[in-house]
Coordinates of N, CA, C and O in Angstrom, one line a residue:
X1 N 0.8 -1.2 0.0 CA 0.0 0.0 0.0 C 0.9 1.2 0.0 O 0.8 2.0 -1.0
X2 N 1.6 1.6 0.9 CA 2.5 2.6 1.0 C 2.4 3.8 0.2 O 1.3 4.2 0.5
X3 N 2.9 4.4 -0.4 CA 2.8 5.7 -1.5 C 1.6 5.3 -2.7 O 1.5 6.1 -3.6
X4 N 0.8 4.3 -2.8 CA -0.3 3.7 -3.7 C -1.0 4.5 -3.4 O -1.3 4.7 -2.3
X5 N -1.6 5.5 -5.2 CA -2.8 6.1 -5.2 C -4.0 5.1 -5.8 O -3.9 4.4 -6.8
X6 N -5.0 5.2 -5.1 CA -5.8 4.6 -6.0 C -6.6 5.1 -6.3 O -7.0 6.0 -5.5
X7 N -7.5 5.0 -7.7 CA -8.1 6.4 -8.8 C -9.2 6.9 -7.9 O -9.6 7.9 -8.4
X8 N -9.9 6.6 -6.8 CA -11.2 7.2 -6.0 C -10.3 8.4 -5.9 O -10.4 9.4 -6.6
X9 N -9.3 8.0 -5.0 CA -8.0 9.2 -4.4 C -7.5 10.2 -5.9 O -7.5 11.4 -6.0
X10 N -7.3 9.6 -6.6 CA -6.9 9.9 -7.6 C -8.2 11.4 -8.1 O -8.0 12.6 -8.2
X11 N -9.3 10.7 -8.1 CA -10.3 11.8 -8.6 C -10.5 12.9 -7.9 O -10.7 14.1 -8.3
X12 N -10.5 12.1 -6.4 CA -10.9 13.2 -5.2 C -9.6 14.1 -5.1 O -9.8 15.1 -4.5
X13 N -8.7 13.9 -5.5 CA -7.7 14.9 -5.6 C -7.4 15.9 -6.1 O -6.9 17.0 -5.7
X14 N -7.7 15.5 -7.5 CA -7.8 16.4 -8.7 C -9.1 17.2 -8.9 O -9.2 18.0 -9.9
X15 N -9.9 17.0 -8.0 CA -11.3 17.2 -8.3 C -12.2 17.8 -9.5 O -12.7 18.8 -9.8
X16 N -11.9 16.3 -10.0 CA -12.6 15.8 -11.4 C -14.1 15.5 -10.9 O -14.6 14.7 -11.6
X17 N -14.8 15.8 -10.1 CA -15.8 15.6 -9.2 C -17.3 15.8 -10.8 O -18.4 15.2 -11.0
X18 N -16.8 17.1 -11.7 CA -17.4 17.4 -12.5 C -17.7 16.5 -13.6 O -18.8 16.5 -14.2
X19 N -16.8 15.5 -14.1 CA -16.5 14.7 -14.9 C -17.7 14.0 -15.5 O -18.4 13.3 -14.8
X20 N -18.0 14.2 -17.2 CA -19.0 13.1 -17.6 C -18.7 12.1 -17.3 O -17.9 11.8 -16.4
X21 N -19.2 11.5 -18.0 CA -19.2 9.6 -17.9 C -18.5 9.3 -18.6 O -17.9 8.3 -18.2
X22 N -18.1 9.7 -20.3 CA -17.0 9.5 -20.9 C -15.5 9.9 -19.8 O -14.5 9.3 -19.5
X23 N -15.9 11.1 -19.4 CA -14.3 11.3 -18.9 C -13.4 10.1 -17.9 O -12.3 9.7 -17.9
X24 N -14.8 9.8 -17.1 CA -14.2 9.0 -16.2 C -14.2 7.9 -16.2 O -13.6 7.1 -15.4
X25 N -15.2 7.4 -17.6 CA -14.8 5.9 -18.2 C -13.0 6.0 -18.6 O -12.3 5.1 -18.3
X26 N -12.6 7.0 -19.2 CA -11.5 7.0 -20.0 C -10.5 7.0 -18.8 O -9.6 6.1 -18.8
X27 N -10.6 7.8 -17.7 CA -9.7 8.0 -16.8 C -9.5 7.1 -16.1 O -8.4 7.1 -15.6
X28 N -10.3 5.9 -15.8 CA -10.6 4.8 -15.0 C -9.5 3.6 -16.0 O -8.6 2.9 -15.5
X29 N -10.1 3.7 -17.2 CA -9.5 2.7 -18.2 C -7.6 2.7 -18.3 O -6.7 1.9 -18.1
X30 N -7.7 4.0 -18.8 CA -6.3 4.7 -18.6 C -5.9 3.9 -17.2 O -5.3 2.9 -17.4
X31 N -6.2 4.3 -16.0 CA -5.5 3.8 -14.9 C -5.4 2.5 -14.8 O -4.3 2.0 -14.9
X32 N -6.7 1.6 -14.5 CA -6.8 0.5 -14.3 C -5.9 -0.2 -15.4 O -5.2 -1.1 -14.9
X33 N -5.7 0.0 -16.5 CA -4.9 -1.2 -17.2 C -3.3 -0.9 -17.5 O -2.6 -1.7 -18.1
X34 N -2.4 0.8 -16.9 CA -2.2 0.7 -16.3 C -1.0 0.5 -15.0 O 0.2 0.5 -14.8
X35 N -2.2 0.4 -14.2 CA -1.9 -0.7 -13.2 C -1.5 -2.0 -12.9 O -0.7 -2.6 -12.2
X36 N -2.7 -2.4 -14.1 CA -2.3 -4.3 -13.8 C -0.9 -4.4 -14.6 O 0.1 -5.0 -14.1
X37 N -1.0 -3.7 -15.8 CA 0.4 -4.0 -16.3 C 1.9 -3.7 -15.1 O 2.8 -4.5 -15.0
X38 N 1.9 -2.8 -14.7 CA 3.2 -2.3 -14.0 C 2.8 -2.7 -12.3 O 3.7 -3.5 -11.8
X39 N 1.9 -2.4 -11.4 CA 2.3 -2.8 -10.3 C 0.4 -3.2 -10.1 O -0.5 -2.4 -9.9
X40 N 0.4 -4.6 -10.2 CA -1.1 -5.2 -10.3 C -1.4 -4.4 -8.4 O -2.5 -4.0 -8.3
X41 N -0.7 -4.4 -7.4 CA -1.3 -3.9 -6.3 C -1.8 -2.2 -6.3 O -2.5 -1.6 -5.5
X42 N -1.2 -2.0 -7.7 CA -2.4 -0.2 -7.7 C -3.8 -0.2 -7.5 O -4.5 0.7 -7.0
X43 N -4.3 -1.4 -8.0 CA -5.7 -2.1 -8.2 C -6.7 -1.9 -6.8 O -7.8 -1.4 -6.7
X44 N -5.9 -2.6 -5.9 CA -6.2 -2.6 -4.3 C -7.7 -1.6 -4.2 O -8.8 -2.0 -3.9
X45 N -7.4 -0.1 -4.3 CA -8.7 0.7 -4.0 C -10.0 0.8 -4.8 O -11.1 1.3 -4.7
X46 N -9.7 0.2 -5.4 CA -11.0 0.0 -6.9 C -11.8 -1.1 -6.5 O -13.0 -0.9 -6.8
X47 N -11.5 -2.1 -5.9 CA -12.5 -2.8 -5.2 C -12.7 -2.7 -3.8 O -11.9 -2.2 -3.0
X48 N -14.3 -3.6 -3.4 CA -14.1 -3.2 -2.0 C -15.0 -4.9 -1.8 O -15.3 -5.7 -2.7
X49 N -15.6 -5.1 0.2 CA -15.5 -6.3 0.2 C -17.2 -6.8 -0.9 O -17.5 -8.0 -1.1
X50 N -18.0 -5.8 -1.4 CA -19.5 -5.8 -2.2 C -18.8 -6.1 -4.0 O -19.4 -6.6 -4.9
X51 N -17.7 -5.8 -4.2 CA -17.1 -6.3 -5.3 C -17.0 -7.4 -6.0 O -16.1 -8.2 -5.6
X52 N -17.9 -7.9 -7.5 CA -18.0 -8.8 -7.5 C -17.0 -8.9 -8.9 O -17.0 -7.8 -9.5
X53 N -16.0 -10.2 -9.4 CA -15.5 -10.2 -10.4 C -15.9 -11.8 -10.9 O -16.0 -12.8 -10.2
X54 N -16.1 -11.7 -12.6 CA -16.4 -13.2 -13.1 C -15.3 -13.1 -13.9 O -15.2 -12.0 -14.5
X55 N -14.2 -14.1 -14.0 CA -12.8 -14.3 -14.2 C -12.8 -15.2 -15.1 O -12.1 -16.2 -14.7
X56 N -13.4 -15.4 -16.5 CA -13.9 -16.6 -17.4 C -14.2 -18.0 -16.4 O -13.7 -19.1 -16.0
X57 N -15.7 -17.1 -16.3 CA -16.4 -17.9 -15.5 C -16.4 -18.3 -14.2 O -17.1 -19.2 -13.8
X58 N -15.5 -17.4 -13.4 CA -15.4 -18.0 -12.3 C -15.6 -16.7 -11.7 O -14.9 -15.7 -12.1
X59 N -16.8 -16.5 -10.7 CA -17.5 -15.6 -9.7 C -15.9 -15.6 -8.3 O -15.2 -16.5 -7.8
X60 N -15.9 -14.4 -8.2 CA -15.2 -14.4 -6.7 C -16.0 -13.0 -6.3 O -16.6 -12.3 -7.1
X61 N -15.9 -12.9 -5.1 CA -16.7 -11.6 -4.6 C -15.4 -11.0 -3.3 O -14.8 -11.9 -2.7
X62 N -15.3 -9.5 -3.1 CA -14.5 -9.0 -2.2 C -13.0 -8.5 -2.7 O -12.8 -8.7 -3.9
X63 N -12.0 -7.7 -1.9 CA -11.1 -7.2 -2.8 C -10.3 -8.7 -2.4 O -9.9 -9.4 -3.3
X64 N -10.0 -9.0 -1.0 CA -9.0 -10.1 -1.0 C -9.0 -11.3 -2.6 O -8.0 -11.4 -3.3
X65 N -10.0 -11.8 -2.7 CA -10.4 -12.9 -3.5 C -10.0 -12.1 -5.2 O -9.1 -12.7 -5.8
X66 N -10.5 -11.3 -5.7 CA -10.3 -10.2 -6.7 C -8.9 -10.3 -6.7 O -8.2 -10.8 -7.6
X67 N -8.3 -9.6 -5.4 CA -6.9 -9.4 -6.1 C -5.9 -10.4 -6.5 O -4.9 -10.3 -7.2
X68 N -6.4 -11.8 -5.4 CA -5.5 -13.0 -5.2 C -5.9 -13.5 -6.9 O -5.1 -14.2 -7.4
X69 N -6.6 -13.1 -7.3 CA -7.3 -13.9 -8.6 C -6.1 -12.8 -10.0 O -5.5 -13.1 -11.1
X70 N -6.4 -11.8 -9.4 CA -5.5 -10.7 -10.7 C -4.1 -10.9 -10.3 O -3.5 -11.0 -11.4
X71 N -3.3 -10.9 -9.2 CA -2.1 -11.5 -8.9 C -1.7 -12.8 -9.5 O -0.6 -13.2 -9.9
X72 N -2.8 -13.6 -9.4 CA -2.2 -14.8 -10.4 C -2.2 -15.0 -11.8 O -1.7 -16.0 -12.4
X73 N -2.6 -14.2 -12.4 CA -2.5 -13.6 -13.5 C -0.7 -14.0 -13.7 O -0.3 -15.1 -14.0
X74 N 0.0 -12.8 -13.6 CA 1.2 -12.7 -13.5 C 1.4 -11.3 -14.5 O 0.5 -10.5 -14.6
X75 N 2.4 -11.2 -15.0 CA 2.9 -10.2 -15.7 C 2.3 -9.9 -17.0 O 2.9 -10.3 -18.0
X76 N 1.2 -9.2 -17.2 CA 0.6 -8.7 -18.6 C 0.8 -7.3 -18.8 O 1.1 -6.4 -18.0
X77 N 0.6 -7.3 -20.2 CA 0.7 -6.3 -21.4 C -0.7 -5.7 -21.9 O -0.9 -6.2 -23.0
X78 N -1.6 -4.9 -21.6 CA -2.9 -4.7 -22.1 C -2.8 -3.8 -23.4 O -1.8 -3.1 -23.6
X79 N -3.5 -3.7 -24.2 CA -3.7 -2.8 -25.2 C -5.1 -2.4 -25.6 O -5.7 -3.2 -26.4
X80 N -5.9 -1.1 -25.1 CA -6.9 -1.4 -25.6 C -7.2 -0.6 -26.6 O -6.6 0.3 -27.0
X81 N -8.6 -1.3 -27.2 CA -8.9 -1.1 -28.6 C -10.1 -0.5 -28.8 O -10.6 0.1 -29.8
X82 N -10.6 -0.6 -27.7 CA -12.3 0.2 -28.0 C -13.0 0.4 -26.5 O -12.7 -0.2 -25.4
X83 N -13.6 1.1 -26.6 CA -14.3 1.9 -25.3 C -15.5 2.4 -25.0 O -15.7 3.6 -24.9
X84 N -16.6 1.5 -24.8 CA -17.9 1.8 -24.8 C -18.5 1.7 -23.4 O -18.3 0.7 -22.7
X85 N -19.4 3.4 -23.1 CA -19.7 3.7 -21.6 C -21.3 3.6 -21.8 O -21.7 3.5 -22.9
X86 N -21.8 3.6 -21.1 CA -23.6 3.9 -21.0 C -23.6 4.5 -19.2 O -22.8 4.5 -18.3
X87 N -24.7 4.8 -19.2 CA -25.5 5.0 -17.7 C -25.9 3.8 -16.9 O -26.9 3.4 -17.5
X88 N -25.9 3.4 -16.2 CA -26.7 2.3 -15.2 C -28.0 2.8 -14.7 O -28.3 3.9 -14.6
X89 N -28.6 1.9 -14.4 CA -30.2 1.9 -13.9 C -30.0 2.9 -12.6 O -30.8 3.9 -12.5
X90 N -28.8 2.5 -11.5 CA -28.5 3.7 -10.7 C -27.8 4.9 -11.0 O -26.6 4.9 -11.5
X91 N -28.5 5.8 -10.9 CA -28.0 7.2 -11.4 C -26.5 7.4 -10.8 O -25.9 8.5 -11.2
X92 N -25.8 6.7 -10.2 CA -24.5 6.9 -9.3 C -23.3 6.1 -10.2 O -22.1 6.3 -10.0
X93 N -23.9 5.3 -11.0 CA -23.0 4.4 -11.4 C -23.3 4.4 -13.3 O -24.2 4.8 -14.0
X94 N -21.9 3.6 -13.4 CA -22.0 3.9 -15.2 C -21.0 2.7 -15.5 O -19.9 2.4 -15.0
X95 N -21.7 2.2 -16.7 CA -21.1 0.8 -17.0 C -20.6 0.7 -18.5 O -21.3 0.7 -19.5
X96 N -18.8 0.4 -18.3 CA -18.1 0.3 -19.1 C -17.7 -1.0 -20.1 O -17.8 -2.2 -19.5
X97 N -17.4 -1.0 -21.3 CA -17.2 -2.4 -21.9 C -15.9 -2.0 -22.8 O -15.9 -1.1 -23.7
X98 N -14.8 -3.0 -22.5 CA -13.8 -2.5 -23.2 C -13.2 -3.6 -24.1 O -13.4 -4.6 -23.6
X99 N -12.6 -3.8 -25.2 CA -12.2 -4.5 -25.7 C -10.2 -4.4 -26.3 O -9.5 -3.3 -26.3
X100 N -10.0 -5.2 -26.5 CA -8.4 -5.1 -27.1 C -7.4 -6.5 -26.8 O -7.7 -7.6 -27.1
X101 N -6.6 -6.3 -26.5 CA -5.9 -7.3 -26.6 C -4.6 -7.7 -25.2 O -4.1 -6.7 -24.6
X102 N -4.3 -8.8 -24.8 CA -3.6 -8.8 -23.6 C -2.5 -9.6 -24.1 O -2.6 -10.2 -25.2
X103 N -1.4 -9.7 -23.3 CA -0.1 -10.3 -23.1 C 0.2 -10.9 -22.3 O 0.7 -10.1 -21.6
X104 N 0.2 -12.1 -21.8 CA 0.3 -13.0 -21.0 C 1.9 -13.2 -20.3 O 2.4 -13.8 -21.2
X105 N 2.8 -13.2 -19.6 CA 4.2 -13.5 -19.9 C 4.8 -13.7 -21.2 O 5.6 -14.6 -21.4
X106 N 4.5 -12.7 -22.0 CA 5.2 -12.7 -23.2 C 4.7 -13.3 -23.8 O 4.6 -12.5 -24.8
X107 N 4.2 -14.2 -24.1 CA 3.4 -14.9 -24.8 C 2.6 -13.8 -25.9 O 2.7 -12.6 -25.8
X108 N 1.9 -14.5 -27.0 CA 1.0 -14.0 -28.4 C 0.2 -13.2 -27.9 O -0.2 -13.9 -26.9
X109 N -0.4 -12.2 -27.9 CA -1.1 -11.5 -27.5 C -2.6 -12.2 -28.1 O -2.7 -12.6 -29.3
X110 N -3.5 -12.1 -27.3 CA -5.0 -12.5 -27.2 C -5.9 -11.7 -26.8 O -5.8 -10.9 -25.9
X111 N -7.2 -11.8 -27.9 CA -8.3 -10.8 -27.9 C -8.9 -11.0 -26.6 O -8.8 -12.2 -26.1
X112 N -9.3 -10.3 -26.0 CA -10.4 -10.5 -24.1 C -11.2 -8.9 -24.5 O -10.9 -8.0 -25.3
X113 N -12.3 -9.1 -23.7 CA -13.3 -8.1 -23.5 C -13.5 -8.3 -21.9 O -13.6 -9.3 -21.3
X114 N -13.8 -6.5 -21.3 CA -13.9 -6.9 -20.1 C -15.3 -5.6 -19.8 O -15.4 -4.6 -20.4
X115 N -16.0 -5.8 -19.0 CA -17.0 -4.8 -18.8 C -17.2 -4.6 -17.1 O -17.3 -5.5 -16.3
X116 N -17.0 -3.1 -16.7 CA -16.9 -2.6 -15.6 C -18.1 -2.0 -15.5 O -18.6 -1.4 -16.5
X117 N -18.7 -2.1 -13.9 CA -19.8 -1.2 -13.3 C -19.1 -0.3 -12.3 O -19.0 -0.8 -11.2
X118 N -18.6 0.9 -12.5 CA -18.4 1.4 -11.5 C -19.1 2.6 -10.9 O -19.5 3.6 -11.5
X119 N -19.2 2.3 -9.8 CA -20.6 2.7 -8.6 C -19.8 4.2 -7.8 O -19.1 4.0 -6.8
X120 N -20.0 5.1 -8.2 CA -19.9 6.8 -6.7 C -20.1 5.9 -5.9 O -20.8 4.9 -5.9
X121 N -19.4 6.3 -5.1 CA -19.2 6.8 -3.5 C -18.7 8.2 -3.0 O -18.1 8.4 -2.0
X122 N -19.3 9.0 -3.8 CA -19.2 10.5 -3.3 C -18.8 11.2 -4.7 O -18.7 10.7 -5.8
X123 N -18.6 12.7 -4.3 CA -18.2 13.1 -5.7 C -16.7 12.8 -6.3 O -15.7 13.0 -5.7
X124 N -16.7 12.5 -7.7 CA -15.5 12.1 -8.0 C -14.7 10.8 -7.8 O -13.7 10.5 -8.4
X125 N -15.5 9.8 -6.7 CA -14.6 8.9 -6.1 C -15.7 7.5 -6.9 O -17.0 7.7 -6.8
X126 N -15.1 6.4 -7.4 CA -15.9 5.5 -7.7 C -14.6 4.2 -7.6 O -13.4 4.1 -7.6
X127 N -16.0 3.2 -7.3 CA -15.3 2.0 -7.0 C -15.9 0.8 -8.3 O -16.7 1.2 -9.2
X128 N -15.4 -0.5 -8.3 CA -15.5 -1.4 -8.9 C -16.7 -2.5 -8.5 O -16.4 -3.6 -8.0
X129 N -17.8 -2.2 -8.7 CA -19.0 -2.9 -8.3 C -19.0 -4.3 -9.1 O -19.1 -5.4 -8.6
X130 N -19.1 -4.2 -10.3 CA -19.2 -5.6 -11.3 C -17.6 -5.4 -12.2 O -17.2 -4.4 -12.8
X131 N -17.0 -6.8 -12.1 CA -15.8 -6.7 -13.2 C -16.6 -8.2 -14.1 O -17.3 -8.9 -13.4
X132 N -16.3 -8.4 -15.6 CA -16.9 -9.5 -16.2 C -15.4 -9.5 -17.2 O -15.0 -8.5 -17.8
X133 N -14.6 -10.6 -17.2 CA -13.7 -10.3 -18.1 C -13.6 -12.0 -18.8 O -13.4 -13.0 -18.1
X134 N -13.9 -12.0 -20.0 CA -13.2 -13.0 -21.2 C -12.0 -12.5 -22.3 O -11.7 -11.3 -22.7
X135 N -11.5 -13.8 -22.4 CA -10.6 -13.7 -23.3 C -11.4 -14.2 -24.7 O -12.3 -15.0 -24.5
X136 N -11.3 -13.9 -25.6 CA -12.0 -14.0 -27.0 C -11.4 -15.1 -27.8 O -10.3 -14.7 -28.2
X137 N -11.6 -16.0 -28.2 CA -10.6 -17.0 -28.7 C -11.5 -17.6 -30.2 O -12.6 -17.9 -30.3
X138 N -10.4 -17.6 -31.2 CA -10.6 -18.1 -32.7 C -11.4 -16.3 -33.3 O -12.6 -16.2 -33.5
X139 N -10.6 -15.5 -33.5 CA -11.4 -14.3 -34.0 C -10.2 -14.1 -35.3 O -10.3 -13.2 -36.1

């Protein structure tokens, strides 16, 4: 944790509090991926223990479980490719769908699509409510 910003802090800092929903789809995307690339524990504030992630297919809920699951990942390369935001049914929250390509330990890079609900918690500050991520295979 130590000197780790994580983007709630991130927003509340800068106070981007004004921010559409494109801005802070982009700003979220921007940070989150990243993060996983260079230090997967930047991640840490984006979830919390109401956090749910499906990991091709596999439901974990909470940040411990979430992060033990993106830590075994290992060392990726993200690239993304496309960026589509909408509104949620809760006026607080807004749900992201991203697509592009990942890098595994070096390995061939592979198509994945991943879609984020991230939920206010005050102005400026949002967390990771729904993560859904596949990898796309034979495209």
């Amino acid at each position: 944790k130590g000197n780790d910003v994580s983007f709630p802090l991130i927003l509340q800092y800068y106070c981007f509090a004004n921010m559409s929903a494109d801005e802070v789809a982009k700003a979220f995307t921007q940070h989150y991926y990243n993060a996983f690339d260079t230090n997967v524990e930047g991640l840490v504030g984006l979830y919390n223990p109401t956090s749910m992630l499906t990991f091709e297919g596999t439901q974990l809920q909470g940040t411990e479980a979430i992060m033990g699951k993106l830590r075994s990942v290992g060392t990726v390369k993200h690239t993304v490719k496309s960026m589509d935001v909408q509104p949620s049914a809760n006026p607080s929250a807004i749900v992201l769908f991203i697509t592009g390509s990942i890098q595994i330990g070096g390995d061939n890079p592979l198509h994945f699509c991943e879609m984020f609900q991230l939920v206010s918690t005050g102005p400026g500050a949002y967390y990771v409510h729904n993560d859904v991520f596949r990898l796309n295979y034979g495209l």
